[in-house]
Short mmCIF file of C-alpha atoms (C1' of nucleotides) in Angstrom, two decimals:
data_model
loop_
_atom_site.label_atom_id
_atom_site.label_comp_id
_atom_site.label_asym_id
_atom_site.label_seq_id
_atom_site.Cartn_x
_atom_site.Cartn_y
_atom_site.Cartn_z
CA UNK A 1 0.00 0.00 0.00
CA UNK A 2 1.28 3.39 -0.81
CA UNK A 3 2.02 6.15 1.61
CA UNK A 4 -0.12 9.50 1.63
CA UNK A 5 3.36 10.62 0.62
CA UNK A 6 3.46 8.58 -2.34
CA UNK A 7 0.47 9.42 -3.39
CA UNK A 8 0.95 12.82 -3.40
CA UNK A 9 4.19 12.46 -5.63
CA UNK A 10 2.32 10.53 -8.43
CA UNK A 11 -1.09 12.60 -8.29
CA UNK A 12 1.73 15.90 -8.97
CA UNK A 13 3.65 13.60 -11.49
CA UNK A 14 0.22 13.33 -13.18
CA UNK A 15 -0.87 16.92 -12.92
CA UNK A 16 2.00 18.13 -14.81
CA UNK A 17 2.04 15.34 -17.52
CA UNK A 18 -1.51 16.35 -18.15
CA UNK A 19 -1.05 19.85 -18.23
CA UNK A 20 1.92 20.11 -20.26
CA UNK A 21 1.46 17.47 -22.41
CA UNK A 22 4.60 15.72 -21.28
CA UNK A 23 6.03 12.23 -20.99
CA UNK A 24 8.97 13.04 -18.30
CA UNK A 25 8.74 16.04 -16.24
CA UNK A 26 12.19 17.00 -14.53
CA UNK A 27 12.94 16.85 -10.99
CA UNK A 28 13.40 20.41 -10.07
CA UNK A 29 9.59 20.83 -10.83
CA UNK A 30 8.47 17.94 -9.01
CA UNK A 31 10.69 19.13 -6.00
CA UNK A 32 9.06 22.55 -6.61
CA UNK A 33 5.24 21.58 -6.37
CA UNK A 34 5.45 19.07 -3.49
CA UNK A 35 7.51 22.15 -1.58
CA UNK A 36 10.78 19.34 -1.55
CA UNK A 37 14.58 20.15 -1.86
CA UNK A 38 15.37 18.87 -5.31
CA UNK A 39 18.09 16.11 -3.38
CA UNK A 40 14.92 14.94 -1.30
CA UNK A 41 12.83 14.68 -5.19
CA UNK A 42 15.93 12.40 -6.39
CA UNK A 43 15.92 10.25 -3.47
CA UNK A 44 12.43 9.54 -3.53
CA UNK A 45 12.33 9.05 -7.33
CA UNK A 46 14.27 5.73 -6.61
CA UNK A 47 12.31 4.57 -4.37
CA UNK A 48 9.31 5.35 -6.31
CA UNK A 49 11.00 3.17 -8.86
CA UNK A 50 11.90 0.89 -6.99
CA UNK A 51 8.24 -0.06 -6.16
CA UNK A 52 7.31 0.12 -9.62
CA UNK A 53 5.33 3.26 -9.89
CA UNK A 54 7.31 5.46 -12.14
CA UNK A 55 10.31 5.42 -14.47
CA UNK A 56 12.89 7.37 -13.49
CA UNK A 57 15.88 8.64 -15.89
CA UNK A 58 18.60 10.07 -14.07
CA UNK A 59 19.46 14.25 -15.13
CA UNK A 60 15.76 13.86 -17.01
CA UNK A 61 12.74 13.36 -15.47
CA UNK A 62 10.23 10.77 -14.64
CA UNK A 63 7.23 9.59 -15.99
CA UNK A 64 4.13 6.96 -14.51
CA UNK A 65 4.16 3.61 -15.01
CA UNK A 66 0.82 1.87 -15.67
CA UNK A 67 0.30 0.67 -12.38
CA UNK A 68 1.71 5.07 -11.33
CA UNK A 69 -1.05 6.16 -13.43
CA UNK A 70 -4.00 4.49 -12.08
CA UNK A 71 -3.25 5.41 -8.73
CA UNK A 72 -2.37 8.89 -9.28
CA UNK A 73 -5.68 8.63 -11.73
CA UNK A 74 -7.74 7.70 -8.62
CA UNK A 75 -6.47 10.26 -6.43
CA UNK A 76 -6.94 12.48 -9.25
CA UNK A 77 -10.81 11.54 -8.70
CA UNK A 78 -10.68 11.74 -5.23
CA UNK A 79 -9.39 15.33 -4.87
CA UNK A 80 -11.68 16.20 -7.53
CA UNK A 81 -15.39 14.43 -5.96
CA UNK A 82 -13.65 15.90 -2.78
CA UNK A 83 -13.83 19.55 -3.85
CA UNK A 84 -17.26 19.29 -4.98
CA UNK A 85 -18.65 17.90 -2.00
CA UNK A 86 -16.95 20.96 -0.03
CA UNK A 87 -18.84 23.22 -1.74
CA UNK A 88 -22.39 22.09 -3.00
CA UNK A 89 -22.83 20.24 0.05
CA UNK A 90 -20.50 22.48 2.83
CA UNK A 91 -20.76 25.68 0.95
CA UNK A 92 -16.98 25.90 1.23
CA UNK A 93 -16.06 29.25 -0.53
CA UNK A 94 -13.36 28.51 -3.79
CA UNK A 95 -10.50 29.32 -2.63
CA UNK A 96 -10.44 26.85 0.33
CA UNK A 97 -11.36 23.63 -1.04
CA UNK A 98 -7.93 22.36 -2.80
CA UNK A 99 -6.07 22.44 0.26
CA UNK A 100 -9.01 20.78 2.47
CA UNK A 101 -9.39 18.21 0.23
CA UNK A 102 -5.50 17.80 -0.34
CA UNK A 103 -5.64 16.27 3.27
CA UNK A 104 -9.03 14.28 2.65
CA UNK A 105 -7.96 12.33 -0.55
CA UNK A 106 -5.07 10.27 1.39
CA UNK A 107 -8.26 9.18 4.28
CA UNK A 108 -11.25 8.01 2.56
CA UNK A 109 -11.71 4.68 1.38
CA UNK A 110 -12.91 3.85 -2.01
CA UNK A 111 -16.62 2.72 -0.33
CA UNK A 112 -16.79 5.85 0.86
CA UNK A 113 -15.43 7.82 -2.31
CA UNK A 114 -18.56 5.74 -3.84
CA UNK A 115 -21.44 6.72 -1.69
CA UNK A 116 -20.03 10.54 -1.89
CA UNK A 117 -20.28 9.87 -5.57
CA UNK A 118 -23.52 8.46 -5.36
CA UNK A 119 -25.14 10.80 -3.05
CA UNK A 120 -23.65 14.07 -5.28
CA UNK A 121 -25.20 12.52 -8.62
CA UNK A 122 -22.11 11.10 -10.16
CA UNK A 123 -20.76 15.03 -11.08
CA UNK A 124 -18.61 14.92 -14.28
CA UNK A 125 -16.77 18.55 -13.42
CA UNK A 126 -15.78 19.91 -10.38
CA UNK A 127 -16.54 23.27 -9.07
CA UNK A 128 -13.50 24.48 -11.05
CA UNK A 129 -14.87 22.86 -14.10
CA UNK A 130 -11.84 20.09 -14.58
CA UNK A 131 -13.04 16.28 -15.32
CA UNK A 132 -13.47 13.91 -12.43
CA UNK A 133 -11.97 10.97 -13.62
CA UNK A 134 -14.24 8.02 -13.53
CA UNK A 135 -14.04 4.90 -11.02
CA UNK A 136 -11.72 3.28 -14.06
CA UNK A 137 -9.22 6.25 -14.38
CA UNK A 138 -10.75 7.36 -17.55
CA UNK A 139 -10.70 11.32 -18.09
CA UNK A 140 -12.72 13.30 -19.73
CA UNK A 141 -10.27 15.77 -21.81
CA UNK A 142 -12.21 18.34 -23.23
CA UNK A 143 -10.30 20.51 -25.98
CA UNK A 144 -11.31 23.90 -24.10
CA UNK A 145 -9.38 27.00 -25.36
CA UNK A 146 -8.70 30.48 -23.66
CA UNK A 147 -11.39 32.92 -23.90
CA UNK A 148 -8.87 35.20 -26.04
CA UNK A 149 -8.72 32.61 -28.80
CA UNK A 150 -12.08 32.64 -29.71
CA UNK A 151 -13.41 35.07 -32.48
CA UNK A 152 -16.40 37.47 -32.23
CA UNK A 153 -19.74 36.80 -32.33
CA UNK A 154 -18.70 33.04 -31.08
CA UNK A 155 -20.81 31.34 -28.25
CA UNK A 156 -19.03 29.79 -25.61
CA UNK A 157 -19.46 28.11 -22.26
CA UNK A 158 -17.34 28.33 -19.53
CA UNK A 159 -15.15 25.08 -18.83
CA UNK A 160 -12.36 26.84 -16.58
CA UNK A 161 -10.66 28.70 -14.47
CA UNK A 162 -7.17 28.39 -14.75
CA UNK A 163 -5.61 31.35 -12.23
CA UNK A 164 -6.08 30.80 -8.73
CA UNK A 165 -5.42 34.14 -7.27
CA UNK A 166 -8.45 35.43 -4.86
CA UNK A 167 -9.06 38.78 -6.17
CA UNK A 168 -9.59 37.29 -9.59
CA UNK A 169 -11.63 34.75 -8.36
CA UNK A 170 -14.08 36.81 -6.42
CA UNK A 171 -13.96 38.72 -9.54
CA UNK A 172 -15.34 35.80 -11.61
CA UNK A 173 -17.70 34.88 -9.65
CA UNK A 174 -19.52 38.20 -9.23
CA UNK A 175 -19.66 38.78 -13.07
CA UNK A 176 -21.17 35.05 -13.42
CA UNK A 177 -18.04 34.02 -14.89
CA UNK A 178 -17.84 30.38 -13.78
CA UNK A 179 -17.87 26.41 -15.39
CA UNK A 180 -21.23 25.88 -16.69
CA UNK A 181 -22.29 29.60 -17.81
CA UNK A 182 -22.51 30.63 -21.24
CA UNK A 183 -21.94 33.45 -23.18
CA UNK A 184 -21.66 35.18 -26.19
CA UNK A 185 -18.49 36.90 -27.37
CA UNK A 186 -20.29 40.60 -28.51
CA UNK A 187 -16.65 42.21 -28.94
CA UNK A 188 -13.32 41.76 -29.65
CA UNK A 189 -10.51 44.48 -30.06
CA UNK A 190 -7.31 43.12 -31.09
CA UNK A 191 -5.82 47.03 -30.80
CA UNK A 192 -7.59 47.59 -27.96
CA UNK A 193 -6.55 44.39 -25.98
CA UNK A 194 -10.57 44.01 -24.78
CA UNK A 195 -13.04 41.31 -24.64
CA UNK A 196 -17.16 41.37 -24.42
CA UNK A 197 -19.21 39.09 -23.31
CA UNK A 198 -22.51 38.89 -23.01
CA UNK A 199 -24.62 36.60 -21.02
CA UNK A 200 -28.24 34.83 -21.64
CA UNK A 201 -29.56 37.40 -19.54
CA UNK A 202 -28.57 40.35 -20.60
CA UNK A 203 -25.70 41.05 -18.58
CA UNK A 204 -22.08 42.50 -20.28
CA UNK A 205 -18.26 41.85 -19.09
CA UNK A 206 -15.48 42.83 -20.04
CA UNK A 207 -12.36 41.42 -19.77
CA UNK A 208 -8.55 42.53 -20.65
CA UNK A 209 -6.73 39.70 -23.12
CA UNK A 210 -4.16 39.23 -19.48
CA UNK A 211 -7.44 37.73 -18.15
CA UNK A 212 -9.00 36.45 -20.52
CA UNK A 213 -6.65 34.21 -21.33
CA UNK A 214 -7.02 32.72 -17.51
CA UNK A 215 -10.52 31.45 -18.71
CA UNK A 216 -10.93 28.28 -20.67
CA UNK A 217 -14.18 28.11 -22.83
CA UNK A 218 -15.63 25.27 -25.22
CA UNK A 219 -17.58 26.61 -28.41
CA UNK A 220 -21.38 26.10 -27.43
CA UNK A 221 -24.15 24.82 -30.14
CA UNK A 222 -26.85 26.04 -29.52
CA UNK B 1 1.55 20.24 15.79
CA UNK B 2 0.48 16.58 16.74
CA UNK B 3 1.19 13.68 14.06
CA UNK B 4 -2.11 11.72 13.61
CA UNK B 5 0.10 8.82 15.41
CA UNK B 6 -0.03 11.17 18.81
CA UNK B 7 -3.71 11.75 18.00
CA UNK B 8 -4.38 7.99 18.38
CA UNK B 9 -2.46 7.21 21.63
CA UNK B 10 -4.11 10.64 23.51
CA UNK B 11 -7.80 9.18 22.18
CA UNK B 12 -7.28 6.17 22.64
CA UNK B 13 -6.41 6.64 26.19
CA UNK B 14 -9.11 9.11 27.31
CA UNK B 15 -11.43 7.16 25.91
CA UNK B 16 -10.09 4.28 28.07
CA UNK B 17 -10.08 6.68 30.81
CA UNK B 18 -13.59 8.01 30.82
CA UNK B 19 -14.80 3.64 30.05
CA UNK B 20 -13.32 2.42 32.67
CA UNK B 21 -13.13 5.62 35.60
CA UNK B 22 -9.64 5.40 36.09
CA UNK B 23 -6.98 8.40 36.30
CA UNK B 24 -3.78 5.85 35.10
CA UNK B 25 -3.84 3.74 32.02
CA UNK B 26 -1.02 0.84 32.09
CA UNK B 27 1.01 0.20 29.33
CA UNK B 28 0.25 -2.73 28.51
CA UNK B 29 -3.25 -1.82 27.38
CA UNK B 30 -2.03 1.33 25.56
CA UNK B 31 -0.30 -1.15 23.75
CA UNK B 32 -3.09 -3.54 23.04
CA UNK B 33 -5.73 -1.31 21.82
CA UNK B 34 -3.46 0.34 19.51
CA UNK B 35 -1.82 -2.66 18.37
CA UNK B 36 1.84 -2.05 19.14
CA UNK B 37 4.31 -3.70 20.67
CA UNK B 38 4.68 -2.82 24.34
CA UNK B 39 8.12 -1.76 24.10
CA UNK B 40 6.73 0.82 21.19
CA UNK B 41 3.95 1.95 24.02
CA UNK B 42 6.69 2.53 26.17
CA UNK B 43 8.81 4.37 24.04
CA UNK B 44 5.87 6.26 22.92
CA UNK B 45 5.07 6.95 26.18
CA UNK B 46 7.92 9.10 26.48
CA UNK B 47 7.82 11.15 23.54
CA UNK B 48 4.47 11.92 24.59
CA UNK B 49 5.37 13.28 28.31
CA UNK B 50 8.51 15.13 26.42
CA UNK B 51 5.75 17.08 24.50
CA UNK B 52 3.15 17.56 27.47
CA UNK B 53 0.99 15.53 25.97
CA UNK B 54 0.73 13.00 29.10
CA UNK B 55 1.90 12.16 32.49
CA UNK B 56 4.35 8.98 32.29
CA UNK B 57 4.66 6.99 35.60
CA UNK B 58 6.88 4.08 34.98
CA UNK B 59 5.56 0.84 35.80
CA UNK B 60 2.36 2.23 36.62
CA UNK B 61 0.65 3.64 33.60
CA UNK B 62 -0.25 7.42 31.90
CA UNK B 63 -1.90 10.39 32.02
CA UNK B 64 -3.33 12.81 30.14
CA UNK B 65 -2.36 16.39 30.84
CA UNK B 66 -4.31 19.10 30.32
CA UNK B 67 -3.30 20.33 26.88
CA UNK B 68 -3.70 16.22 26.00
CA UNK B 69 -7.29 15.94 27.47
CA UNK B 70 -8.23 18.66 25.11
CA UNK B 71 -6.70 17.54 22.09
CA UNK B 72 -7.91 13.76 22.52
CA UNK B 73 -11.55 15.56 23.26
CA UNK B 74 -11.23 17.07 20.16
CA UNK B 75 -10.26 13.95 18.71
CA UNK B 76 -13.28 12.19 19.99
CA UNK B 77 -15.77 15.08 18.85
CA UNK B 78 -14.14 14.91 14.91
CA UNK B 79 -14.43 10.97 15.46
CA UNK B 80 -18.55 11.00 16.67
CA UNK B 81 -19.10 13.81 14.04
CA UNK B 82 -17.80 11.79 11.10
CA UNK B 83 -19.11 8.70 12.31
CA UNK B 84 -22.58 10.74 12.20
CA UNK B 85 -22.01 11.81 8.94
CA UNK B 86 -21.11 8.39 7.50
CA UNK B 87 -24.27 6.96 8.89
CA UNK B 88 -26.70 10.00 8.50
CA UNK B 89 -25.36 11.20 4.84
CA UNK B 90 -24.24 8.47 3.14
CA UNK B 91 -26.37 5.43 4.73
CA UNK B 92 -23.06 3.46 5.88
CA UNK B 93 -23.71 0.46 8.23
CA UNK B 94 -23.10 1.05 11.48
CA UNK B 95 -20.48 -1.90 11.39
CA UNK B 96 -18.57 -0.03 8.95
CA UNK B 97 -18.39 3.58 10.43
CA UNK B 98 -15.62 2.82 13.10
CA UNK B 99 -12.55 2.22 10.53
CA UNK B 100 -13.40 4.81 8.36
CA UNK B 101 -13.72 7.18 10.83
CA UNK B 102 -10.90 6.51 12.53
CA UNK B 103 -8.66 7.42 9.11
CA UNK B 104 -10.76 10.59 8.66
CA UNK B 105 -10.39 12.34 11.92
CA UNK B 106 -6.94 13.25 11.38
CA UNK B 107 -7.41 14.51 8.01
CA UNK B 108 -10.65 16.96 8.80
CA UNK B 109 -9.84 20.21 9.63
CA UNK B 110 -11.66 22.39 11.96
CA UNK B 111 -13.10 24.62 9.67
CA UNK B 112 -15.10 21.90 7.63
CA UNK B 113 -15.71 20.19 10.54
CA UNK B 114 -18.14 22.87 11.99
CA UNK B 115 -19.30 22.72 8.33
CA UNK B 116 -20.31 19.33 8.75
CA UNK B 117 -21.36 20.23 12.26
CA UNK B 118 -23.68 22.98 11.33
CA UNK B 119 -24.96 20.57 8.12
CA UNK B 120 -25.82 17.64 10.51
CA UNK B 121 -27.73 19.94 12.60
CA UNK B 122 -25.45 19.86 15.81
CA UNK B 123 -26.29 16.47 17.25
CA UNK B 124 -25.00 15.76 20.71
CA UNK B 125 -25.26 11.71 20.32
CA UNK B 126 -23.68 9.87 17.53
CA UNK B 127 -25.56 6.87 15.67
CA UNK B 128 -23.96 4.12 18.46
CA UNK B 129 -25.69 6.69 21.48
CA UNK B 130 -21.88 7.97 22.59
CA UNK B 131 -22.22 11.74 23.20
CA UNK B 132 -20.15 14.16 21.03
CA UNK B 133 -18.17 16.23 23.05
CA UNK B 134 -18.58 19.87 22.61
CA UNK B 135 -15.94 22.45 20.50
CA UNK B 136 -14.97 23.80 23.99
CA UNK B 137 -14.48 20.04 24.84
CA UNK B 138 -17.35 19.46 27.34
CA UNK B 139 -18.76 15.56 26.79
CA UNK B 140 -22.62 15.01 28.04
CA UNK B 141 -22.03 12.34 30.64
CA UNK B 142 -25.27 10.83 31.04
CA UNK B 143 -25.73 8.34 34.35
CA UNK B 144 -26.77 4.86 31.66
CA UNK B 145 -27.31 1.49 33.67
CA UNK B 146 -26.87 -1.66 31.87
CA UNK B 147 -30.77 -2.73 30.95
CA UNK B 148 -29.99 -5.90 33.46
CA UNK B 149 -29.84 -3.36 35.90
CA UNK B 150 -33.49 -1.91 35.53
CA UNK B 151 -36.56 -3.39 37.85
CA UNK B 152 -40.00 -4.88 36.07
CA UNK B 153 -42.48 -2.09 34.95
CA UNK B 154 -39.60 0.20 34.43
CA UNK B 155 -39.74 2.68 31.36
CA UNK B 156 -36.25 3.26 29.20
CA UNK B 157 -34.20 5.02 26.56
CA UNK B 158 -31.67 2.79 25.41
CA UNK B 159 -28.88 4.79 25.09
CA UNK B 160 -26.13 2.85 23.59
CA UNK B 161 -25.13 -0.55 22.86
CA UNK B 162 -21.38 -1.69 23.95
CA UNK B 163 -20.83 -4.65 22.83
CA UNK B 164 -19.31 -4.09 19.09
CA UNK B 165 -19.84 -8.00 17.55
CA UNK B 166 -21.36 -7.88 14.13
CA UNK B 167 -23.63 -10.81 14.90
CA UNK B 168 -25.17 -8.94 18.38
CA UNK B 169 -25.14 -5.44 16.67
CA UNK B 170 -27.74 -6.89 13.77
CA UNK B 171 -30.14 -8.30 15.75
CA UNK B 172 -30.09 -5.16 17.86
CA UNK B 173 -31.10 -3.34 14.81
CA UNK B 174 -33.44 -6.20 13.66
CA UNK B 175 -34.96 -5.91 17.29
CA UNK B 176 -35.05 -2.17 17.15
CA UNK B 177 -32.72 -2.38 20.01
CA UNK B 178 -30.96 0.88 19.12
CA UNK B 179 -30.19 4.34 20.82
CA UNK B 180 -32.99 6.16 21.34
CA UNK B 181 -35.74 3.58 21.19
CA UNK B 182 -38.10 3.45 24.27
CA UNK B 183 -39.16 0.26 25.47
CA UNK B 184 -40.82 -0.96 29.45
CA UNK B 185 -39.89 -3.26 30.68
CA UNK B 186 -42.25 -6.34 31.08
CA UNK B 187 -41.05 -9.04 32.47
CA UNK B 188 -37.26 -10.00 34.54
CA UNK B 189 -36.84 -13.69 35.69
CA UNK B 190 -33.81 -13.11 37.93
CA UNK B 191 -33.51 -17.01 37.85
CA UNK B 192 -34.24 -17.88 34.89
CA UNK B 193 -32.08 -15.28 33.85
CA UNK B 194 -34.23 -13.51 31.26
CA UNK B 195 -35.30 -9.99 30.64
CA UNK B 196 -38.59 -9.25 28.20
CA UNK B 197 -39.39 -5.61 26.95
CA UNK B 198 -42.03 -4.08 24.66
CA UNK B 199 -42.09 -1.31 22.67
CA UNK B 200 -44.70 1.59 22.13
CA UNK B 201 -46.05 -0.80 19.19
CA UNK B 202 -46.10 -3.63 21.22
CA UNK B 203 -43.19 -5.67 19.79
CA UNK B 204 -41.48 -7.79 22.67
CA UNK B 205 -38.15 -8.67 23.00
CA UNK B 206 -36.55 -11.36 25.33
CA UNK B 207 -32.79 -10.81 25.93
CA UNK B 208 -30.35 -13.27 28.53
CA UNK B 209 -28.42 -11.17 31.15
CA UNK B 210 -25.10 -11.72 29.20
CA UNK B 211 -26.79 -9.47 26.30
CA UNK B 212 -28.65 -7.52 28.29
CA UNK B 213 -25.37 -5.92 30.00
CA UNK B 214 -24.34 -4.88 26.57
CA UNK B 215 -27.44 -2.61 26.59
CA UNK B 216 -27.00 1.19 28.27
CA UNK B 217 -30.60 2.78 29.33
CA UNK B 218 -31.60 5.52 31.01
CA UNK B 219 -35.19 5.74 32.76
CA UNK B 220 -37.31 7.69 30.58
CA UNK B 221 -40.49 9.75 32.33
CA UNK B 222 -43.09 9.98 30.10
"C1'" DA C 1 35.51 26.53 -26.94
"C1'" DC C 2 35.59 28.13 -22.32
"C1'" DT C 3 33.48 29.64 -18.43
"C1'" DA C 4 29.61 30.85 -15.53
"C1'" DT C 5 25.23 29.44 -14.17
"C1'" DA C 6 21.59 26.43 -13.47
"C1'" DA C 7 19.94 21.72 -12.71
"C1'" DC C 8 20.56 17.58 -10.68
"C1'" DT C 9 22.72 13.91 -7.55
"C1'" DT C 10 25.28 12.29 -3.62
"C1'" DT C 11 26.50 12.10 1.09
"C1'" DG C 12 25.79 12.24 5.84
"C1'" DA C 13 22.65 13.34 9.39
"C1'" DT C 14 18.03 13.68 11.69
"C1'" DT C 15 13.25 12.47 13.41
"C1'" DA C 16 9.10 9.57 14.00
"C1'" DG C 17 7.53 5.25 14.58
"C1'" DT C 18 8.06 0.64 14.71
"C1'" DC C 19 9.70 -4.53 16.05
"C1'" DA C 20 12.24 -8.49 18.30
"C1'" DA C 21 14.38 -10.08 21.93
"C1'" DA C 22 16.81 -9.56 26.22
"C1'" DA C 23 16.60 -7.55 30.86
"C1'" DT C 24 14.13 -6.16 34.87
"C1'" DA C 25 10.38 -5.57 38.02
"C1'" DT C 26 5.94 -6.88 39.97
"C1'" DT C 27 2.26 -9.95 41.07
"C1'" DT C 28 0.37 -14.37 41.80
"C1'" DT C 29 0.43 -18.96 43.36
"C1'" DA C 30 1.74 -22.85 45.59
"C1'" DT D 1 8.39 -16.62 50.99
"C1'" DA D 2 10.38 -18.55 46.94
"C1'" DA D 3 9.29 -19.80 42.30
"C1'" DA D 4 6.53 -19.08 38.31
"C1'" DA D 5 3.98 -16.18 35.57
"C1'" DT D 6 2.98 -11.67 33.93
"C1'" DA D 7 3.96 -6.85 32.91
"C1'" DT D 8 7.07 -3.41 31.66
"C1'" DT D 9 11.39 -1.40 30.05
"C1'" DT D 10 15.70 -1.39 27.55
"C1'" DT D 11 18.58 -2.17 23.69
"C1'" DG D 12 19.74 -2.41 19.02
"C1'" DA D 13 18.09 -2.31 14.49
"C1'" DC D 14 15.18 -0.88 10.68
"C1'" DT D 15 12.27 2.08 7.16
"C1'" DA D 16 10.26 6.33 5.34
"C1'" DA D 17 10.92 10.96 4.62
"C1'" DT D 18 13.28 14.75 5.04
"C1'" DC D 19 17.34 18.64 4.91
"C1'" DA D 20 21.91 20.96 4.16
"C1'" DA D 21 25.74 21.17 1.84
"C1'" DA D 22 29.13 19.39 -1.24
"C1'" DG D 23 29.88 17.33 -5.68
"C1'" DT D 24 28.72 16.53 -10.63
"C1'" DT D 25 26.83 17.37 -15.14
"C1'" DA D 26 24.51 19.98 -18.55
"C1'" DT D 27 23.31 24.48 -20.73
"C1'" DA D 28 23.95 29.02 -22.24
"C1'" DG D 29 26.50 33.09 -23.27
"C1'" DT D 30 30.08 35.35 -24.92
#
DNA sequence: ACTATAACTTTGATTAGTCAAAATATTTTA
DNA sequence: TAAAATATTTTGACTAATCAAAGTTATAGT
């Protein structure tokens, strides 16, 4: 059985591959996002090796093995149900839930990951609008884009919010500006560096291209 | 801050401490409820005084200090809480709560614990009748008498059942033998060692001495 | 192509928590 | 009360996870 340490090395391993589309990320970033010295990264990438959950290539990087994958898969899932149940059933605000549920993930047990899942509805996006992976470590990747690459008059819906800073969060969610909400792209001004949106209802935003490229969209049919 | 290995030993002796009315818990039963060796108990033991957690008397037993009453309190409230939840929210079987709680009370923090708290609607008994102590740490300690204690024509609240075996704990619910229930108390054949109660529907229920010491009551004026 | 810088690995040490087995103390029993 | 049984402590060893600091290798800049 692996350690909540472990765990927490192959969830980041996992993170990064999927975010930057990578097959070996490098030790000084894995020491940097589990808040390591890079010697303590190395050591622990042997062991991790040793015990067959990654591949490890020395003055490279590592990568998962199959067996790295599904686990870091499933505590992919569990952070992910986790958050959600913080906040449509606790009414956690945003900002807190990642590092609440950091510590949950490593202490439920897959019966109760199920009934959470069960009694939420099965969710397919968490509050911040990323995938839950299902029970067999299958994820849904959704080609969103930034909100600056889309052209005017385009209809969008929200899929994600990629900054985590407060202010800009608070910001989003006054304006509406959160997963699930759709829009319509009214304005563009390449010159001007300024986005418009417009919502079902009426109501305009407008972003600067810094911000609105913190905001992943998919194109909506309507 | 306390590892969730401290948390254990400081719960797991108050709770010994307030079962059993005694001020000094020996070693050797440290060791056995948390499964460790004694020599680990013992060396445990001292770590623990080191940090003010307990009072070590060697040979005789431990402690709890002050600052270790309250953090094993708090232990027991997350514990009771969870074990609530689990039961309440997610329709767990009582059999099943224990373990899973146990892993989750180190992981909760207090903040989404008076979330869950406030969610559950502040109850001051947990699904097996134990009281949940307060957030200031003050535990409802409620005078129960075994049910073989109780004369004939006597009126009861069960308030909690001891005994943890699966077999005993499924005919309790079968029986409807569960915290909270009222029942009188119809019939006691000291020598024929046999207690018979009936509920407000009229069920009746015949229980042996042996079983019926597993049962905690309280008279109930109605 | 050298050198300076950045990235990575090695080495040696530390802490928490554990066990097995030997040593010691206490309690029970004959 | 002496021997046997039981309880507790000590000792020595081990694993996981970590850091600081020294050593090594790769990368970039002139």
């Amino acid at each position: 059985m692996a350690t909540s340490t472990v765990e927490n090395y192959l969830k980041e391993i996992l993170v990064i591959t999927l975010e930057e589309s990578v097959s070996k990320v490098p030790m000084g970033q894995v020491a940097r996002v589990l808040g390591v010295t890079p010697g303590t990264a190395t050591s622990m990438a042997k062991s991790l090796e040793r015990d067959g959950w990654i591949k490890y290539f020395p003055r490279v990087g590592v990568s998962l093995t199959r067996k790295g994958r599904k686990l870091a898969m499933n505590m992919l899932r569990r952070h992910r149900l986790l958050e959600t149940f913080l906040v449509e059933t606790l009414g956690l605000d945003w900002s807190e839930i990642h590092a609440e549920a950091e510590e949950l993930e490593h202490a439920i047990s897959e019966k109760v990951l199920e009934k959470l899942d069960e009694f939420l509805g099965r969710p397919r996006f968490d509050p911040h609008g990323d995938p839950i992976p299902s029970k067999g470590g299958v994820i849904q990747q959704l080609s969103s884009k930034p909100l600056s690459d889309f052209e005017k008059d385009a209809e969008i819906r929200i899929e994600s919010i990629i900054d985590q800073d407060k202010e800009f969060l608070k910001f989003a969610r006054k304006t509406k500006l959160v997963p699930g909400q759709r829009f319509k792209i009214i304005g563009k001004e390449d010159c001007a560096d300024s986005i418009t949106l417009k919502n079902s209802r009426g109501k305009e935003v407008n972003l600067g291209f810094r911000s609105a490229e913190k905001v992943l969209a998919l194109p909506f049919e309507s």
